[in-house]
Short mmCIF file of C-alpha atoms in Angstrom, two decimals:
data_model
loop_
_atom_site.label_atom_id
_atom_site.label_comp_id
_atom_site.label_asym_id
_atom_site.label_seq_id
_atom_site.Cartn_x
_atom_site.Cartn_y
_atom_site.Cartn_z
CA UNK A 1 130.60 145.67 -10.01
CA UNK A 2 129.50 145.85 -6.40
CA UNK A 3 131.97 144.96 -3.68
CA UNK A 4 130.38 142.10 -1.76
CA UNK A 5 132.69 141.83 1.26
CA UNK A 6 135.00 144.20 3.11
CA UNK A 7 137.70 143.04 5.55
CA UNK A 8 137.02 143.30 9.27
CA UNK A 9 139.31 142.13 12.08
CA UNK A 10 137.95 142.66 15.60
CA UNK A 11 141.35 142.91 17.24
CA UNK A 12 144.41 145.14 17.58
CA UNK A 13 147.36 144.65 15.23
CA UNK A 14 150.34 144.28 17.55
CA UNK A 15 152.86 145.52 14.97
CA UNK A 16 150.95 148.80 14.66
CA UNK A 17 150.43 149.09 18.41
CA UNK A 18 154.14 148.96 19.29
CA UNK A 19 155.39 151.38 16.65
CA UNK A 20 155.69 155.14 16.94
CA UNK A 21 152.67 157.30 16.15
CA UNK A 22 151.92 156.94 12.45
CA UNK A 23 150.77 159.67 10.06
CA UNK A 24 147.00 159.83 9.66
CA UNK A 25 145.42 159.80 6.22
CA UNK A 26 142.06 161.38 5.51
CA UNK A 27 139.04 159.58 4.14
CA UNK A 28 138.15 160.45 0.57
CA UNK A 29 135.34 163.04 0.47
CA UNK A 30 133.65 164.68 -2.47
CA UNK A 31 134.57 164.20 -6.11
CA UNK A 32 138.13 163.40 -7.15
CA UNK A 33 139.65 162.88 -10.58
CA UNK A 34 142.93 161.16 -11.34
CA UNK A 35 144.82 159.39 -14.09
CA UNK A 36 145.16 156.22 -12.01
CA UNK A 37 143.11 154.70 -9.21
CA UNK A 38 144.74 152.04 -7.00
CA UNK A 39 142.41 150.10 -4.70
CA UNK A 40 144.42 148.68 -1.81
CA UNK A 41 147.38 150.24 0.03
CA UNK A 42 149.31 147.05 0.73
CA UNK A 43 152.67 146.06 -0.69
CA UNK A 44 151.39 145.46 -4.24
CA UNK A 45 149.29 148.62 -4.41
CA UNK A 46 151.99 150.87 -2.98
CA UNK A 47 154.69 149.40 -5.22
CA UNK A 48 152.45 149.92 -8.26
CA UNK A 49 151.60 153.50 -7.28
CA UNK A 50 155.23 154.42 -6.62
CA UNK A 51 156.42 153.05 -9.96
CA UNK A 52 153.65 154.73 -11.94
CA UNK A 53 154.44 158.02 -10.20
CA UNK A 54 158.16 157.65 -10.95
CA UNK A 55 157.64 156.87 -14.62
CA UNK A 56 154.78 159.36 -15.16
CA UNK A 57 155.54 162.27 -12.81
CA UNK A 58 152.88 164.49 -14.41
CA UNK A 59 150.07 161.97 -13.91
CA UNK A 60 147.98 161.85 -10.73
CA UNK A 61 147.65 158.60 -8.78
CA UNK A 62 145.01 158.07 -6.09
CA UNK A 63 145.32 155.16 -3.64
CA UNK A 64 142.40 154.16 -1.41
CA UNK A 65 142.22 151.58 1.36
CA UNK A 66 139.21 150.19 3.19
CA UNK A 67 140.83 150.60 6.60
CA UNK A 68 143.71 152.54 8.12
CA UNK A 69 147.05 152.64 6.34
CA UNK A 70 149.49 150.33 8.13
CA UNK A 71 146.61 148.35 9.63
CA UNK A 72 145.61 146.41 6.52
CA UNK A 73 146.45 142.80 5.66
CA UNK A 74 149.99 143.72 4.56
CA UNK A 75 150.67 145.31 7.94
CA UNK A 76 149.38 142.24 9.80
CA UNK A 77 151.73 139.60 8.41
CA UNK A 78 154.75 138.06 10.13
CA UNK A 79 157.31 140.48 8.73
CA UNK A 80 159.45 138.08 6.66
CA UNK A 81 160.91 139.66 3.52
CA UNK A 82 161.72 136.31 1.91
CA UNK A 83 164.34 135.96 -0.80
CA UNK A 84 163.89 132.28 -1.75
CA UNK A 85 160.93 130.01 -2.47
CA UNK A 86 160.08 127.64 0.39
CA UNK A 87 159.91 124.66 -1.95
CA UNK A 88 161.74 124.05 -5.20
CA UNK A 89 160.73 120.66 -6.61
CA UNK A 90 162.79 118.04 -8.35
CA UNK A 91 161.76 118.11 -12.01
CA UNK A 92 163.38 120.40 -14.57
CA UNK A 93 160.17 122.41 -14.93
CA UNK A 94 159.85 122.85 -11.15
CA UNK A 95 163.49 123.91 -10.94
CA UNK A 96 162.95 126.46 -13.72
CA UNK A 97 159.96 127.90 -11.87
CA UNK A 98 161.94 128.03 -8.62
CA UNK A 99 164.63 130.06 -10.41
CA UNK A 100 161.94 132.37 -11.72
CA UNK A 101 160.46 132.94 -8.27
CA UNK A 102 163.93 133.46 -6.83
CA UNK A 103 164.61 136.25 -9.35
CA UNK A 104 161.25 137.86 -8.63
CA UNK A 105 161.58 137.62 -4.85
CA UNK A 106 165.10 139.03 -4.88
CA UNK A 107 163.96 141.82 -7.18
CA UNK A 108 161.28 142.70 -4.63
CA UNK A 109 163.78 142.59 -1.75
CA UNK A 110 166.27 144.75 -3.64
CA UNK A 111 163.81 147.52 -4.47
CA UNK A 112 162.35 147.51 -0.99
CA UNK A 113 165.83 147.90 0.48
CA UNK A 114 166.60 150.76 -1.92
CA UNK A 115 163.42 152.53 -0.82
CA UNK A 116 164.00 151.89 2.88
CA UNK A 117 167.59 153.13 2.63
CA UNK A 118 166.94 156.17 0.46
CA UNK A 119 164.03 157.39 2.60
CA UNK A 120 165.45 156.17 5.92
CA UNK A 121 162.27 154.27 6.75
CA UNK A 122 162.40 153.08 10.36
CA UNK A 123 160.91 149.59 10.14
CA UNK A 124 163.42 147.48 12.13
CA UNK A 125 164.94 146.16 8.88
CA UNK A 126 167.29 143.36 9.90
CA UNK A 127 169.05 140.72 7.82
CA UNK A 128 168.72 137.77 10.20
CA UNK A 129 168.20 134.91 7.79
CA UNK A 130 165.53 132.24 8.28
CA UNK A 131 165.28 128.80 9.87
CA UNK A 132 163.05 126.29 8.05
CA UNK A 133 162.28 123.83 10.82
CA UNK A 134 160.84 120.39 11.51
CA UNK A 135 159.86 118.92 14.86
CA UNK A 136 159.41 115.20 14.18
CA UNK A 137 161.39 112.58 12.22
CA UNK A 138 158.36 112.33 9.92
CA UNK A 139 159.57 115.47 8.13
CA UNK A 140 163.30 114.67 7.98
CA UNK A 141 162.84 113.77 4.33
CA UNK A 142 161.41 117.20 3.51
CA UNK A 143 164.32 118.90 5.27
CA UNK A 144 166.80 116.79 3.31
CA UNK A 145 164.96 117.46 0.08
CA UNK A 146 164.95 121.24 0.67
CA UNK A 147 168.67 121.10 1.41
CA UNK A 148 169.33 119.36 -1.90
CA UNK A 149 167.14 121.82 -3.77
CA UNK A 150 169.08 124.77 -2.37
CA UNK A 151 172.31 123.06 -3.38
CA UNK A 152 170.96 122.66 -6.91
CA UNK A 153 170.10 126.37 -7.00
CA UNK A 154 173.59 127.24 -5.78
CA UNK A 155 172.29 128.93 -2.62
CA UNK A 156 174.20 128.99 0.63
CA UNK A 157 172.61 127.28 3.64
CA UNK A 158 173.34 125.40 6.84
CA UNK A 159 171.77 122.15 8.03
CA UNK A 160 171.35 122.40 11.79
CA UNK A 161 170.50 119.63 14.23
CA UNK A 162 168.71 119.81 17.58
CA UNK A 163 171.58 120.91 19.83
CA UNK A 164 172.78 123.63 17.47
CA UNK A 165 169.21 124.87 17.08
CA UNK A 166 168.80 125.11 20.84
CA UNK A 167 171.84 127.38 21.03
CA UNK A 168 170.36 129.72 18.43
CA UNK A 169 166.62 129.55 19.20
CA UNK A 170 166.66 129.01 22.95
CA UNK A 171 164.45 125.89 22.70
CA UNK A 172 165.01 122.19 22.08
CA UNK A 173 161.55 121.83 20.51
CA UNK A 174 162.91 121.48 16.95
CA UNK A 175 164.72 118.46 15.56
CA UNK A 176 166.31 119.86 12.37
CA UNK A 177 166.36 123.01 10.29
CA UNK A 178 167.76 124.46 7.10
CA UNK A 179 169.08 127.97 7.70
CA UNK A 180 169.31 130.41 4.78
CA UNK A 181 171.13 133.69 5.50
CA UNK A 182 169.45 136.38 3.43
CA UNK A 183 165.88 136.66 4.69
CA UNK A 184 165.02 140.11 6.08
CA UNK A 185 162.87 140.62 9.18
CA UNK A 186 160.83 143.80 9.64
CA UNK A 187 157.94 145.37 11.49
CA UNK A 188 155.47 145.14 8.58
CA UNK A 189 153.18 147.89 9.88
CA UNK A 190 156.15 150.27 10.08
CA UNK A 191 157.27 149.25 6.60
CA UNK A 192 153.82 149.79 5.04
CA UNK A 193 153.50 153.10 6.86
CA UNK A 194 156.93 154.22 5.72
CA UNK A 195 156.27 153.26 2.11
CA UNK A 196 153.03 155.23 2.14
CA UNK A 197 154.59 158.27 3.83
CA UNK A 198 157.41 158.53 1.27
CA UNK A 199 155.34 158.40 -1.92
CA UNK A 200 156.12 160.85 -4.72
CA UNK A 201 154.13 164.08 -4.62
CA UNK A 202 151.78 163.02 -7.42
CA UNK A 203 150.35 160.20 -5.26
CA UNK A 204 147.39 160.90 -2.95
CA UNK A 205 146.42 158.33 -0.31
CA UNK A 206 143.04 158.03 1.40
CA UNK A 207 142.32 155.71 4.34
CA UNK A 208 138.99 154.34 5.59
CA UNK A 209 137.67 154.72 2.06
CA UNK A 210 136.45 151.34 0.83
CA UNK A 211 135.37 151.06 -2.78
CA UNK A 212 131.70 150.12 -2.51
CA UNK A 213 131.08 149.99 -6.23
CA UNK A 214 133.35 150.13 -9.28
CA UNK A 215 132.19 150.74 -12.85
CA UNK A 216 134.68 150.11 -15.66
CA UNK A 217 132.31 150.45 -18.64
CA UNK A 218 132.89 154.15 -19.41
CA UNK A 219 136.24 155.00 -17.92
CA UNK A 220 136.82 154.17 -14.27
CA UNK A 221 134.29 155.25 -11.68
CA UNK A 222 134.39 154.23 -8.01
CA UNK A 223 132.14 155.10 -5.09
CA UNK A 224 133.33 155.29 -1.49
CA UNK A 225 131.17 156.02 1.58
CA UNK A 226 131.74 159.77 1.32
CA UNK A 227 133.10 160.35 -2.16
CA UNK A 228 133.62 159.25 -5.70
CA UNK A 229 136.58 158.93 -8.04
CA UNK A 230 136.87 159.13 -11.79
CA UNK A 231 140.10 157.89 -13.31
CA UNK A 232 141.55 156.75 -16.59
CA UNK A 233 142.96 153.45 -15.34
CA UNK A 234 142.46 151.11 -12.41
CA UNK A 235 144.73 148.79 -10.44
CA UNK A 236 143.11 146.33 -8.02
CA UNK A 237 145.39 145.31 -5.16
CA UNK A 238 142.77 143.71 -2.94
CA UNK A 239 144.21 140.18 -2.85
CA UNK A 240 141.92 137.92 -0.79
CA UNK A 241 139.01 140.36 -1.09
CA UNK A 242 138.92 139.90 -4.85
CA UNK A 243 136.88 136.69 -4.85
CA UNK A 244 133.34 137.35 -6.04
CA UNK A 245 134.29 140.15 -8.41
CA UNK A 246 133.48 139.10 -11.97
CA UNK A 247 136.83 140.13 -13.44
CA UNK A 248 138.62 137.59 -11.24
CA UNK A 249 136.52 134.65 -12.44
CA UNK A 250 136.67 132.90 -9.07
CA UNK A 251 140.43 132.28 -9.08
CA UNK A 252 141.25 133.46 -5.55
CA UNK A 253 140.01 132.76 -2.04
CA UNK A 254 140.92 134.21 1.35
CA UNK A 255 142.30 132.63 4.48
CA UNK A 256 142.56 134.35 7.86
CA UNK A 257 145.79 133.90 9.81
CA UNK A 258 146.36 134.50 13.53
CA UNK A 259 149.34 135.93 15.39
CA UNK A 260 150.32 136.79 18.96
CA UNK A 261 153.09 139.11 20.13
CA UNK A 262 154.45 138.89 23.68
CA UNK A 263 155.51 141.66 25.98
CA UNK A 264 159.28 142.37 25.84
CA UNK A 265 161.25 139.90 27.93
CA UNK A 266 162.72 141.23 31.15
CA UNK A 267 166.44 140.97 31.81
CA UNK A 268 165.84 137.95 34.06
CA UNK A 269 163.73 136.22 31.38
CA UNK A 270 166.40 136.90 28.77
CA UNK A 271 169.01 135.29 31.02
CA UNK A 272 166.82 132.19 31.24
CA UNK A 273 166.49 132.16 27.46
CA UNK A 274 170.19 132.57 26.78
CA UNK A 275 172.10 135.17 24.83
CA UNK A 276 170.45 134.75 21.43
CA UNK A 277 170.19 137.07 18.45
CA UNK A 278 166.91 137.97 16.68
CA UNK A 279 165.67 135.21 14.38
CA UNK A 280 162.77 134.08 12.21
CA UNK A 281 161.46 130.54 11.79
CA UNK A 282 159.10 128.97 9.27
CA UNK A 283 157.61 125.46 9.57
CA UNK A 284 157.93 122.66 7.03
CA UNK A 285 154.15 122.90 6.56
CA UNK A 286 153.22 126.57 6.23
CA UNK A 287 149.47 125.96 6.53
CA UNK A 288 149.53 123.65 9.54
CA UNK A 289 152.72 124.58 11.43
CA UNK A 290 153.80 127.61 13.45
CA UNK A 291 155.81 130.60 12.22
CA UNK A 292 157.89 132.20 14.97
CA UNK A 293 160.12 135.20 15.52
CA UNK A 294 162.33 136.56 18.25
CA UNK A 295 162.50 140.31 17.65
CA UNK A 296 165.21 142.88 18.21
CA UNK A 297 163.26 144.27 21.19
CA UNK A 298 163.08 140.81 22.82
CA UNK A 299 159.51 139.85 22.00
CA UNK A 300 158.26 136.59 20.58
CA UNK A 301 155.84 136.40 17.67
CA UNK A 302 153.76 133.25 17.29
CA UNK A 303 151.73 132.83 14.12
CA UNK A 304 149.77 129.60 13.93
CA UNK A 305 146.45 128.39 12.51
CA UNK A 306 144.57 129.52 9.42
CA UNK A 307 140.83 129.58 8.76
CA UNK A 308 138.86 129.72 5.55
CA UNK A 309 137.47 133.27 5.47
CA UNK A 310 135.00 133.74 2.60
CA UNK A 311 133.34 136.69 4.35
CA UNK A 312 136.70 138.35 5.22
CA UNK A 313 135.56 138.79 8.83
CA UNK A 314 137.31 137.55 11.96
CA UNK A 315 135.53 138.28 15.24
CA UNK A 316 137.03 138.75 18.68
CA UNK A 317 135.80 135.34 19.87
CA UNK A 318 137.78 133.49 17.20
CA UNK A 319 140.87 135.62 17.84
CA UNK A 320 140.57 134.77 21.53
CA UNK A 321 140.44 131.05 20.78
CA UNK A 322 143.59 131.24 18.73
CA UNK A 323 145.34 133.40 21.33
CA UNK A 324 144.85 130.58 23.84
CA UNK A 325 146.35 128.12 21.34
CA UNK A 326 149.37 130.38 20.90
CA UNK A 327 149.86 130.68 24.65
CA UNK A 328 149.76 126.89 25.04
CA UNK A 329 152.22 126.42 22.17
CA UNK A 330 154.59 129.00 23.66
CA UNK A 331 154.48 127.13 26.98
CA UNK A 332 155.63 123.94 25.22
CA UNK A 333 158.36 125.78 23.34
CA UNK A 334 159.70 127.76 26.30
CA UNK A 335 158.70 126.16 29.60
CA UNK A 336 161.39 128.24 31.33
CA UNK A 337 159.46 131.40 30.36
CA UNK A 338 156.12 130.62 31.96
CA UNK A 339 155.69 134.17 33.27
CA UNK A 340 156.01 135.90 29.87
CA UNK A 341 152.82 137.80 29.13
CA UNK A 342 151.06 137.87 25.79
CA UNK A 343 150.56 141.48 24.65
CA UNK A 344 148.49 141.40 21.43
CA UNK A 345 146.70 138.80 19.34
CA UNK A 346 145.33 139.61 15.91
CA UNK A 347 144.25 138.23 12.57
CA UNK A 348 145.03 139.06 8.95
CA UNK A 349 144.17 137.86 5.46
CA UNK A 350 146.19 136.03 2.85
CA UNK A 351 145.01 135.08 -0.63
CA UNK A 352 145.36 131.61 -2.08
CA UNK A 353 145.03 130.21 -5.57
CA UNK A 354 144.55 126.54 -6.34
CA UNK A 355 147.74 126.03 -8.34
CA UNK A 356 149.92 128.72 -6.76
CA UNK A 357 149.83 131.00 -9.83
CA UNK A 358 148.90 134.66 -9.30
CA UNK A 359 146.07 136.67 -10.80
CA UNK A 360 148.40 139.22 -12.38
CA UNK A 361 148.25 141.43 -15.42
CA UNK A 362 145.48 143.00 -17.48
CA UNK A 363 141.98 141.95 -16.39
CA UNK A 364 140.11 144.18 -18.83
CA UNK A 365 140.88 147.32 -20.86
CA UNK A 366 142.57 149.77 -18.47
CA UNK A 367 142.11 147.42 -15.50
CA UNK A 368 145.08 145.66 -13.87
CA UNK A 369 145.52 143.33 -10.91
CA UNK A 370 148.10 141.72 -8.64
CA UNK A 371 146.38 139.15 -6.43
CA UNK A 372 146.93 135.63 -5.18
CA UNK A 373 150.15 136.05 -3.19
CA UNK A 374 150.17 132.47 -1.80
CA UNK A 375 152.66 133.53 0.89
CA UNK A 376 155.97 135.46 0.83
CA UNK A 377 153.75 138.50 0.39
CA UNK A 378 156.15 141.33 1.22
CA UNK A 379 158.83 140.62 -1.35
CA UNK A 380 156.57 138.88 -3.86
CA UNK A 381 153.80 141.48 -3.96
CA UNK A 382 156.31 144.33 -3.97
CA UNK A 383 157.86 142.80 -7.08
CA UNK A 384 154.50 142.01 -8.66
CA UNK A 385 153.16 145.52 -8.08
CA UNK A 386 156.22 147.25 -9.47
CA UNK A 387 156.37 145.01 -12.53
CA UNK A 388 152.64 145.44 -13.12
CA UNK A 389 153.15 149.19 -13.38
CA UNK A 390 155.81 148.66 -16.05
CA UNK A 391 153.52 146.22 -17.86
CA UNK A 392 150.68 148.76 -17.78
CA UNK A 393 152.92 151.51 -19.19
CA UNK A 394 154.49 149.32 -21.86
CA UNK A 395 157.95 149.55 -20.32
CA UNK A 396 160.67 147.01 -21.06
CA UNK A 397 161.84 144.80 -18.19
CA UNK A 398 163.21 141.27 -18.65
CA UNK A 399 161.37 140.14 -15.51
CA UNK A 400 158.06 140.69 -17.31
CA UNK A 401 158.88 137.55 -19.27
CA UNK A 402 159.30 135.75 -15.95
CA UNK A 403 155.86 136.92 -14.86
CA UNK A 404 154.40 135.48 -18.04
CA UNK A 405 155.79 132.02 -17.21
CA UNK A 406 154.02 131.80 -13.83
CA UNK A 407 150.77 130.81 -15.48
CA UNK A 408 147.21 131.67 -14.53
CA UNK A 409 145.30 130.83 -11.40
CA UNK A 410 143.11 127.77 -11.86
CA UNK A 411 139.34 128.02 -11.71
CA UNK A 412 137.83 127.40 -8.27
CA UNK A 413 134.38 125.90 -7.79
CA UNK A 414 131.56 128.03 -6.37
CA UNK A 415 130.46 127.83 -2.78
CA UNK A 416 129.52 125.58 -0.99
CA UNK A 417 131.75 123.20 -2.99
CA UNK A 418 134.74 125.49 -2.45
CA UNK A 419 134.09 125.55 1.31
CA UNK A 420 134.00 121.77 1.49
CA UNK A 421 137.16 121.38 -0.57
CA UNK A 422 139.19 123.95 1.40
CA UNK A 423 138.09 122.61 4.78
CA UNK A 424 138.82 119.04 3.76
CA UNK A 425 142.29 120.01 2.54
CA UNK A 426 143.04 121.93 5.74
CA UNK A 427 141.87 118.99 7.89
CA UNK A 428 144.24 116.66 6.03
CA UNK A 429 147.18 119.05 6.40
CA UNK A 430 146.55 119.55 10.10
CA UNK A 431 146.37 115.80 10.65
CA UNK A 432 149.52 115.21 8.60
CA UNK A 433 151.41 117.88 10.58
CA UNK A 434 149.95 117.18 14.02
CA UNK A 435 153.40 116.18 15.30
CA UNK A 436 154.78 119.63 14.49
CA UNK A 437 152.80 121.48 17.19
#
């Protein structure tokens, strides 16, 4: 199968730009053989590679990525290591699935923390919790419903009104929020880089080595621009880039997201803001609202707007348009901070399935996949990648039964019907949530 599209973002990832100098990984050159080939060095691919290497220390694992390690889609997200599903539902079946996702998300968080602690990965890991916020009375019902769902799950939370939120967030923009205490905030580029740098010795990582063609008919054979790999088994961790490959049967599509990171606030600006601790905020409508963070080094992150991205390419013109949107939104949120400069604006990719189910498991003999993250990518894909390794090796883990209950991603229509459907859906969501921005 020929790879039809490769990701390209014509911008600088702010998370990578502000971190310490990262290790450099070579491009794959010449002929390489391995027991396992992993395509994609994001959270799913690295979790899979680590677990295979732990369970089979005498087998060789090769990981390749199309771009630089710690500059891929995983490194470009908002840095929320989420422990709970955003929505739970009210029926018994929805509640059961929410419990399943909670177990999987918390499994991902737990193993990430173990790895960060044991290898002392410097990624600004901070347990700050998360505010799930609404701006207008239109969404009061959704806030109330989420509160009741958390109560049903037995999770701790706080319902906060406008004045209390202003004390914590430094803005009176938000009307109500549900605060949950166990969400972790990180620099995702530093986390991806640290996970890659601390792999077991039987894992080899190659950057700037996109798979241009993959043949699975007689073993595993992959071509890169300057090399080729032969392996016994293949794991595809390419998420949004998987659409168009025949093994995925059209179940996944990609959306580009946009983020801006400010310069650190000066002491005077921090005094105007108030003495607030680092925090993370998600909107009631994840596709049409704004995700925000106030970081430990006194920067703001604004992530808002998503585009349908079938070609996986975001050019500098589009990033610039969204950067202006972010600046205008920040001015409405924090009018007292009108002289805060924006430092970096960038894009990244997420993968979406129609019914929220992943494309996970065995795609073909000796071929495995974890795609279709649908958000909460750090904890979810870390769990999915690790469990996929155990599935591939025939290991016993009770959470594999949970994975089986998530279902399969629904079929998506071909383009241009897909384009029309996605754009129509996004237009409706933006209209419905217009009061939130």
